[in-house]
XYZ file of C-alpha atoms in Angstrom:
468
model
C -3.071 0.781 8.972
C -5.058 -0.785 6.024
C -3.700 -0.328 2.467
C -5.630 2.779 1.553
C -4.240 4.827 4.676
C -0.589 3.545 3.869
C -1.073 4.970 0.015
C -2.404 8.465 1.520
C 0.274 8.799 3.673
C 3.059 8.061 0.924
C 1.101 10.542 -1.434
C 1.035 13.111 1.258
C 4.972 12.815 1.904
C 5.478 13.093 -1.453
C 3.478 16.178 -1.816
C 5.123 17.569 1.175
C 8.487 16.756 -0.526
C 7.543 18.294 -3.930
C 6.237 21.335 -2.168
C 9.529 21.807 -0.351
C 11.530 21.729 -3.715
C 9.046 24.212 -5.181
C 9.622 26.562 -2.223
C 13.172 26.395 -1.765
C 13.997 25.848 -5.454
C 11.948 28.588 -6.876
C 14.250 31.321 -5.284
C 17.496 29.753 -6.585
C 15.922 29.407 -10.277
C 14.615 33.181 -10.089
C 18.103 34.004 -8.903
C 19.600 32.289 -11.817
C 17.176 34.334 -14.018
C 18.066 37.460 -12.759
C 21.657 37.169 -13.072
C 21.511 36.145 -16.469
C 18.953 39.161 -17.222
C 21.493 41.491 -15.384
C 24.524 39.961 -17.477
C 22.704 40.517 -20.623
C 21.763 43.848 -20.136
C 25.388 45.011 -18.849
C 26.597 43.425 -21.927
C 24.270 45.433 -24.290
C 25.328 48.535 -22.373
C 29.061 47.748 -22.260
C 29.201 46.940 -25.882
C 27.136 50.026 -26.794
C 29.841 52.248 -25.022
C 32.741 50.697 -26.449
C 31.340 50.862 -29.784
C 30.872 54.668 -29.322
C 34.251 54.860 -28.206
C 35.750 53.334 -31.037
C 33.889 55.454 -33.406
C 35.223 58.603 -32.007
C 38.722 57.071 -32.348
C 37.948 56.222 -36.034
C 36.689 59.743 -36.724
C 39.302 61.011 -39.475
C 38.532 64.628 -38.603
C 40.156 63.990 -35.115
C 43.978 63.704 -34.622
C 44.317 61.820 -31.438
C 48.329 63.107 -31.262
C 47.198 66.697 -31.450
C 43.883 66.893 -30.088
C 43.804 64.467 -27.253
C 42.350 66.965 -24.972
C 39.370 67.170 -27.234
C 39.218 63.359 -27.875
C 38.940 63.033 -24.045
C 36.211 65.341 -23.745
C 34.434 63.566 -26.347
C 34.860 60.256 -24.688
C 33.801 61.842 -21.232
C 30.652 62.954 -23.295
C 30.021 59.419 -24.139
C 30.136 58.279 -20.837
C 27.594 60.805 -19.458
C 25.463 59.873 -22.565
C 25.584 56.188 -21.298
C 24.743 57.458 -17.923
C 21.751 59.211 -19.301
C 20.340 56.093 -20.867
C 20.780 53.968 -17.780
C 19.088 56.946 -15.441
C 16.380 56.927 -17.989
C 15.653 53.257 -18.193
C 16.054 52.856 -14.155
C 17.460 49.569 -14.493
C 20.535 50.162 -13.063
C 23.183 53.005 -12.035
C 26.562 53.549 -13.274
C 28.950 53.801 -10.537
C 31.992 53.982 -12.590
C 33.503 54.355 -15.886
C 37.380 54.710 -16.549
C 39.794 54.511 -19.468
C 43.019 53.090 -18.543
C 46.017 53.482 -20.286
C 48.995 50.884 -20.858
C 50.721 52.292 -17.929
C 47.469 51.445 -15.793
C 46.718 55.206 -15.164
C 43.326 56.498 -15.576
C 43.130 58.725 -18.663
C 39.013 59.447 -18.890
C 37.260 59.106 -15.856
C 33.645 59.119 -14.464
C 33.559 60.741 -11.998
C 36.174 63.039 -12.862
C 38.007 62.418 -9.489
C 38.987 59.065 -11.144
C 41.357 60.757 -13.522
C 44.999 60.103 -12.839
C 44.524 57.221 -10.433
C 46.812 54.168 -10.706
C 45.265 50.759 -11.555
C 48.722 48.845 -11.587
C 47.592 47.004 -8.510
C 44.094 46.087 -10.058
C 44.624 42.135 -11.381
C 41.743 42.101 -13.644
C 42.906 45.367 -15.364
C 46.548 43.886 -15.811
C 45.145 40.504 -16.794
C 42.863 42.094 -19.482
C 45.891 43.990 -20.940
C 47.563 40.655 -21.689
C 44.267 38.730 -22.574
C 42.768 41.371 -24.667
C 38.907 39.996 -23.823
C 35.765 41.295 -22.920
C 34.964 40.254 -19.455
C 32.060 40.581 -17.210
C 32.025 39.766 -13.482
C 29.249 39.881 -10.952
C 29.604 40.667 -7.265
C 27.061 40.584 -4.613
C 27.187 42.352 -1.428
C 24.949 43.166 1.582
C 24.172 46.828 2.316
C 22.087 47.703 5.351
C 20.883 43.996 5.254
C 19.785 44.074 1.700
C 21.493 42.413 -1.034
C 22.888 44.631 -4.055
C 24.140 43.075 -7.291
C 27.119 44.898 -8.950
C 28.827 43.769 -12.380
C 32.037 44.902 -13.444
C 32.806 44.995 -17.500
C 36.399 44.959 -18.182
C 37.113 45.412 -22.049
C 39.995 45.677 -24.111
C 40.228 48.071 -27.193
C 42.701 50.387 -28.968
C 42.482 53.927 -29.760
C 45.013 54.976 -32.586
C 46.551 51.723 -32.236
C 47.146 52.564 -28.458
C 46.111 49.880 -25.972
C 43.280 50.945 -23.585
C 41.224 49.032 -21.080
C 37.861 50.503 -20.431
C 36.010 49.238 -16.868
C 32.437 49.927 -16.234
C 31.063 49.269 -12.966
C 27.241 48.912 -12.828
C 24.970 48.777 -9.782
C 21.746 46.730 -10.179
C 20.156 47.526 -7.107
C 17.079 48.944 -8.621
C 16.964 45.886 -10.942
C 17.196 43.674 -8.020
C 14.504 45.285 -6.247
C 12.041 45.359 -9.253
C 12.957 41.897 -10.358
C 12.517 40.614 -6.381
C 8.991 41.987 -6.550
C 8.276 40.391 -9.787
C 9.609 37.171 -8.962
C 7.852 37.152 -5.218
C 4.411 37.755 -7.089
C 5.641 35.165 -9.478
C 6.964 32.806 -6.935
C 3.449 32.788 -5.132
C 1.535 32.174 -8.282
C 3.891 29.369 -9.028
C 3.687 27.860 -5.773
C -0.026 28.062 -5.694
C -0.348 26.860 -9.040
C 2.074 24.006 -8.278
C 0.168 23.179 -5.208
C -3.285 22.769 -7.281
C -1.599 21.011 -10.331
C 0.197 18.477 -7.759
C -3.180 18.180 -5.790
C -5.200 17.353 -8.848
C -2.481 15.076 -10.304
C -2.235 13.141 -6.835
C -5.891 13.053 -6.629
C -6.142 11.182 -9.895
C -3.195 9.060 -9.110
C -4.934 7.935 -5.902
C -8.004 7.292 -7.787
C -6.286 5.285 -10.502
C -4.348 3.286 -7.785
C -7.459 2.877 -6.109
C -9.485 1.487 -8.644
C -6.592 -0.632 -10.360
C -4.853 -1.785 -7.169
C -6.181 -1.209 -3.874
C -10.024 -2.042 -4.582
C -9.230 -5.710 -6.106
C -7.009 -6.224 -3.029
C -9.528 -5.227 -0.500
C -12.125 -7.534 -2.565
C -9.804 -10.278 -2.498
C -9.308 -9.894 1.250
C -12.982 -9.584 1.892
C -13.476 -12.726 -0.083
C -10.606 -14.634 1.907
C -12.343 -13.389 5.143
C -15.520 -14.915 3.924
C -14.223 -18.042 3.143
C -12.437 -18.334 6.681
C -16.204 -17.997 7.923
C -17.201 -20.939 5.884
C -18.898 -19.140 3.091
C -17.809 -21.274 0.061
C -20.399 -19.818 -2.269
C -18.230 -16.623 -2.993
C -16.882 -16.289 -6.437
C -14.417 -13.057 -7.834
C -15.484 -11.607 -10.677
C -12.112 -9.486 -11.485
C -11.481 -10.643 -15.068
C -8.519 -8.029 -15.760
C -5.541 -9.665 -17.654
C -2.958 -8.790 -14.944
C -1.610 -10.293 -11.473
C -5.343 -9.302 -9.928
C -7.059 -11.244 -12.483
C -4.571 -14.302 -12.061
C -5.315 -14.123 -8.077
C -9.125 -14.012 -8.829
C -8.973 -17.149 -11.108
C -6.847 -18.867 -8.373
C -8.897 -17.900 -5.493
C -12.000 -19.593 -7.395
C -10.076 -22.703 -8.095
C -9.171 -22.567 -4.349
C -12.938 -21.985 -3.292
C -13.833 -24.936 -5.775
C -11.206 -27.212 -4.324
C -12.632 -26.569 -0.912
C -16.013 -27.408 -1.827
C -14.905 -30.502 -3.145
C -13.021 -31.681 -0.109
C -16.284 -30.474 2.098
C -18.039 -32.860 -0.231
C -15.672 -35.415 0.363
C -15.383 -35.028 3.909
C -18.982 -36.408 4.122
C -17.761 -39.717 2.748
C -14.867 -40.157 5.119
C -15.140 -40.870 8.671
C -13.939 -38.241 11.277
C -11.202 -40.196 12.567
C -9.891 -40.252 9.047
C -10.322 -36.300 8.696
C -8.563 -35.897 12.238
C -5.848 -38.241 10.903
C -5.375 -36.012 7.619
C -5.281 -32.937 9.556
C -2.751 -34.409 12.249
C -0.774 -35.770 9.348
C -0.565 -32.200 7.126
C 0.243 -30.547 10.569
C 3.066 -32.680 11.590
C 4.226 -33.458 8.004
C 3.873 -37.168 8.121
C 2.600 -38.901 5.496
C 0.807 -41.797 7.460
C 0.115 -42.303 11.132
C 1.944 -44.620 13.448
C -0.634 -47.418 14.596
C -1.369 -47.456 18.059
C -3.523 -49.426 20.687
C -6.145 -47.248 22.573
C -9.187 -48.349 24.787
C -12.300 -47.380 23.023
C -16.040 -48.054 23.134
C -17.349 -49.614 19.804
C -20.975 -49.058 18.709
C -22.363 -50.917 15.996
C -25.933 -50.780 14.534
C -27.861 -52.769 11.793
C -31.305 -52.118 10.423
C -33.169 -55.469 10.768
C -34.818 -56.801 7.715
C -33.565 -54.207 5.278
C -32.300 -56.445 2.726
C -35.853 -58.067 2.326
C -37.466 -54.589 2.743
C -34.823 -53.605 -0.200
C -36.324 -56.177 -2.725
C -39.407 -54.945 -2.877
C -38.808 -51.075 -3.270
C -37.566 -48.609 -6.020
C -33.900 -47.733 -5.485
C -34.648 -44.041 -5.011
C -37.087 -44.719 -2.241
C -34.596 -47.370 -0.549
C -31.826 -44.834 -0.519
C -33.922 -41.972 0.897
C -35.273 -44.228 3.843
C -31.761 -45.317 4.563
C -30.166 -42.143 4.458
C -32.539 -40.861 6.767
C -32.182 -43.607 9.293
C -28.438 -43.105 9.120
C -28.789 -39.205 9.409
C -30.675 -39.483 12.513
C -28.158 -41.727 13.850
C -25.533 -39.706 12.861
C -26.765 -36.645 14.579
C -27.434 -38.493 17.960
C -23.676 -40.072 17.876
C -22.324 -36.435 17.463
C -24.247 -35.086 19.984
C -23.251 -37.593 22.837
C -19.601 -37.124 22.018
C -19.050 -39.920 19.520
C -18.001 -39.908 15.588
C -19.231 -42.334 12.935
C -16.454 -44.062 11.796
C -18.064 -45.587 8.698
C -21.249 -47.019 6.992
C -21.297 -50.700 5.361
C -24.400 -50.726 3.809
C -27.039 -50.376 6.584
C -24.672 -50.958 9.206
C -23.022 -47.940 11.224
C -20.115 -48.379 13.251
C -19.249 -45.412 15.705
C -16.688 -44.641 18.360
C -17.115 -43.322 21.848
C -15.175 -42.404 24.440
C -16.771 -44.590 27.268
C -19.646 -46.696 27.406
C -22.174 -44.495 29.276
C -22.061 -42.046 26.276
C -22.782 -45.109 23.923
C -25.530 -46.361 25.853
C -27.384 -43.072 26.634
C -27.142 -42.457 22.668
C -28.423 -45.873 21.740
C -31.613 -45.312 24.034
C -32.163 -42.099 22.152
C -31.715 -43.604 18.916
C -34.231 -46.489 19.630
C -36.453 -43.767 21.148
C -36.519 -41.607 18.139
C -36.791 -44.769 15.950
C -40.065 -45.967 18.050
C -41.435 -42.430 17.471
C -40.974 -42.258 13.905
C -41.727 -45.881 13.112
C -44.380 -44.661 10.443
C -41.692 -42.701 8.711
C -39.431 -45.529 8.678
C -42.080 -48.061 7.650
C -41.729 -50.146 10.690
C -37.918 -50.634 10.092
C -36.097 -51.354 13.195
C -31.940 -51.599 14.251
C -30.345 -53.693 16.544
C -27.332 -52.056 18.322
C -24.143 -53.675 20.252
C -21.951 -52.103 22.380
C -18.529 -53.201 23.317
C -15.286 -51.657 25.346
C -11.957 -52.745 25.155
C -8.326 -52.255 23.493
C -8.322 -51.607 19.591
C -5.601 -50.882 17.003
C -5.991 -47.625 15.538
C -4.236 -46.752 12.196
C -4.104 -46.323 8.291
C -5.684 -49.337 6.945
C -5.829 -50.066 3.075
C -3.463 -49.876 -0.032
C -1.183 -47.250 -0.920
C -3.538 -45.633 -3.074
C -6.586 -45.913 -0.921
C -6.542 -45.834 2.937
C -8.940 -45.451 5.927
C -8.107 -44.337 9.451
C -9.902 -46.672 11.539
C -9.919 -49.177 14.486
C -9.482 -52.988 14.087
C -9.027 -55.773 16.621
C -11.228 -58.434 18.689
C -12.976 -55.151 20.350
C -14.612 -54.124 17.168
C -15.373 -57.634 15.772
C -17.081 -58.251 19.418
C -19.189 -55.118 18.966
C -20.385 -56.345 15.772
C -21.262 -59.916 17.032
C -23.095 -57.924 19.812
C -25.048 -56.142 17.024
C -26.039 -59.316 15.184
C -27.388 -61.169 18.274
C -29.517 -57.910 19.096
C -33.253 -58.019 17.706
C -34.922 -54.992 16.514
C -35.095 -52.402 19.016
C -32.640 -54.002 21.508
C -29.364 -52.628 22.690
C -26.999 -55.486 23.681
C -23.991 -55.024 26.034
C -21.247 -57.576 27.701
C -21.678 -58.405 31.296
C -18.646 -56.218 32.275
C -20.158 -53.069 30.968
C -23.744 -53.754 32.695
C -21.872 -54.244 36.038
C -19.982 -50.798 35.841
C -21.299 -48.473 38.592
C -22.038 -45.652 36.069
C -24.086 -48.012 33.919
C -25.906 -50.012 36.713
C -27.161 -47.197 38.443
C -28.194 -45.230 35.322
C -29.634 -47.628 33.043
C -32.037 -50.313 33.257
C -30.819 -53.762 32.100
C -31.880 -57.285 32.045
C -30.223 -60.616 31.245
C -30.491 -61.480 27.565
C -28.716 -64.856 28.347
C -25.553 -66.447 27.958
C -24.669 -66.418 24.341
C -21.786 -68.006 22.549
C -20.478 -65.585 20.085
C -18.819 -66.553 16.775
C -15.156 -66.989 17.051
C -15.326 -67.476 21.157
C -15.119 -70.547 22.882
C -16.963 -69.233 26.038
C -20.263 -67.993 26.068
C -20.739 -64.426 27.089
C -23.344 -63.082 29.565
C -25.259 -60.553 27.432
C -27.583 -57.905 28.553
C -30.398 -55.764 26.978
C -30.531 -52.012 28.209
C -34.079 -51.246 28.427
C -34.384 -47.612 29.766
C -33.247 -45.156 32.366
C -33.360 -45.760 36.019
C -35.416 -43.625 38.040
C -32.427 -42.065 39.845
C -30.923 -40.741 36.522
């Protein structure tokens, strides 16, 4: 799963989570709002009724001790008036209003059947006589599968210095139904609006994140992939002052470094490059020297020193590079690699004499065909096989991974006795079955090489046999 898909999944999960919060949180929120509204209405209603009852008690034209029945009738009428108001508003139903004396008997009640009832067993009534407070309690209960809400108001008051408690029971069924309908509609609108707002916000967030985070990452990933394919011309143009800008700068520095190493590798032998790769992989700083059987190829452009004295440096380098490039191409094609160039000399390593000899024939053939392009220059080639020492050669500052030893020196001696256009090999190579059966060769003669006491029988390779 790519980065864009992961981010999209995260945002979708977040959208679902927020939606669930809205869907399940809204009913609770609306329930709290409804409860607060009902409490407020009940408090207003209760205070209104209590105020009217207290006004009756304060009427100087009434004597509670002598006109008790008349006062009770007035209070009952106030009960009816309050009930009438609640009926007109249709917000709640008054189930009960009672006025209780200090001996817990109902003095005035609606409905009238409540008069004379004993409330000594009602803890809230008893407690209110002691606390002398205005209390509102909310009760929920299920009736035929629907939730109904009742509010119980219990308040202390005095009538002609006599303690009383008024209890009012209000049924908010109609309020609940009305609010439920309103809140359902509001809930749908809120959820829909919430979804739209969240979707817009998340779309915008996705756009911003994609522009500021995902796109730079994808560009860097694409650039890295192109570098992996060998394209070192790519550059990052992200110039923001953040981590992505820093990554772009470091990426460009990395590509520049790779270009420099690529250019540098052209001046280093393949054996040195392989040695460096191996050292990096193994963690070793230098390679342990070892002896190895190799076939060493040496070539030299005959008369190049005299040729160089009569021509411009640019022309000299141009011709030399073309001859060296021709040799390098054919050496690589035949399984060898160039170990080093020393002036107009070339040293190469092959896995066996057969590849070295075949490569040399192709080099001489190409040189002959391109004689006009190379202004008549010819090369002499010497090939020798034997044990050589392979290792890091040089100072602590500069090293070259190469081969040294008698095999290398002898190959160089064979090249020095080869005439222009010749390929010189020793007798033991010429006598190998794979060489004698495939290549034509003729005796060049016993020749005493520098550094050797005995003469060495040398052969010149002249071409391929008819069998090959």
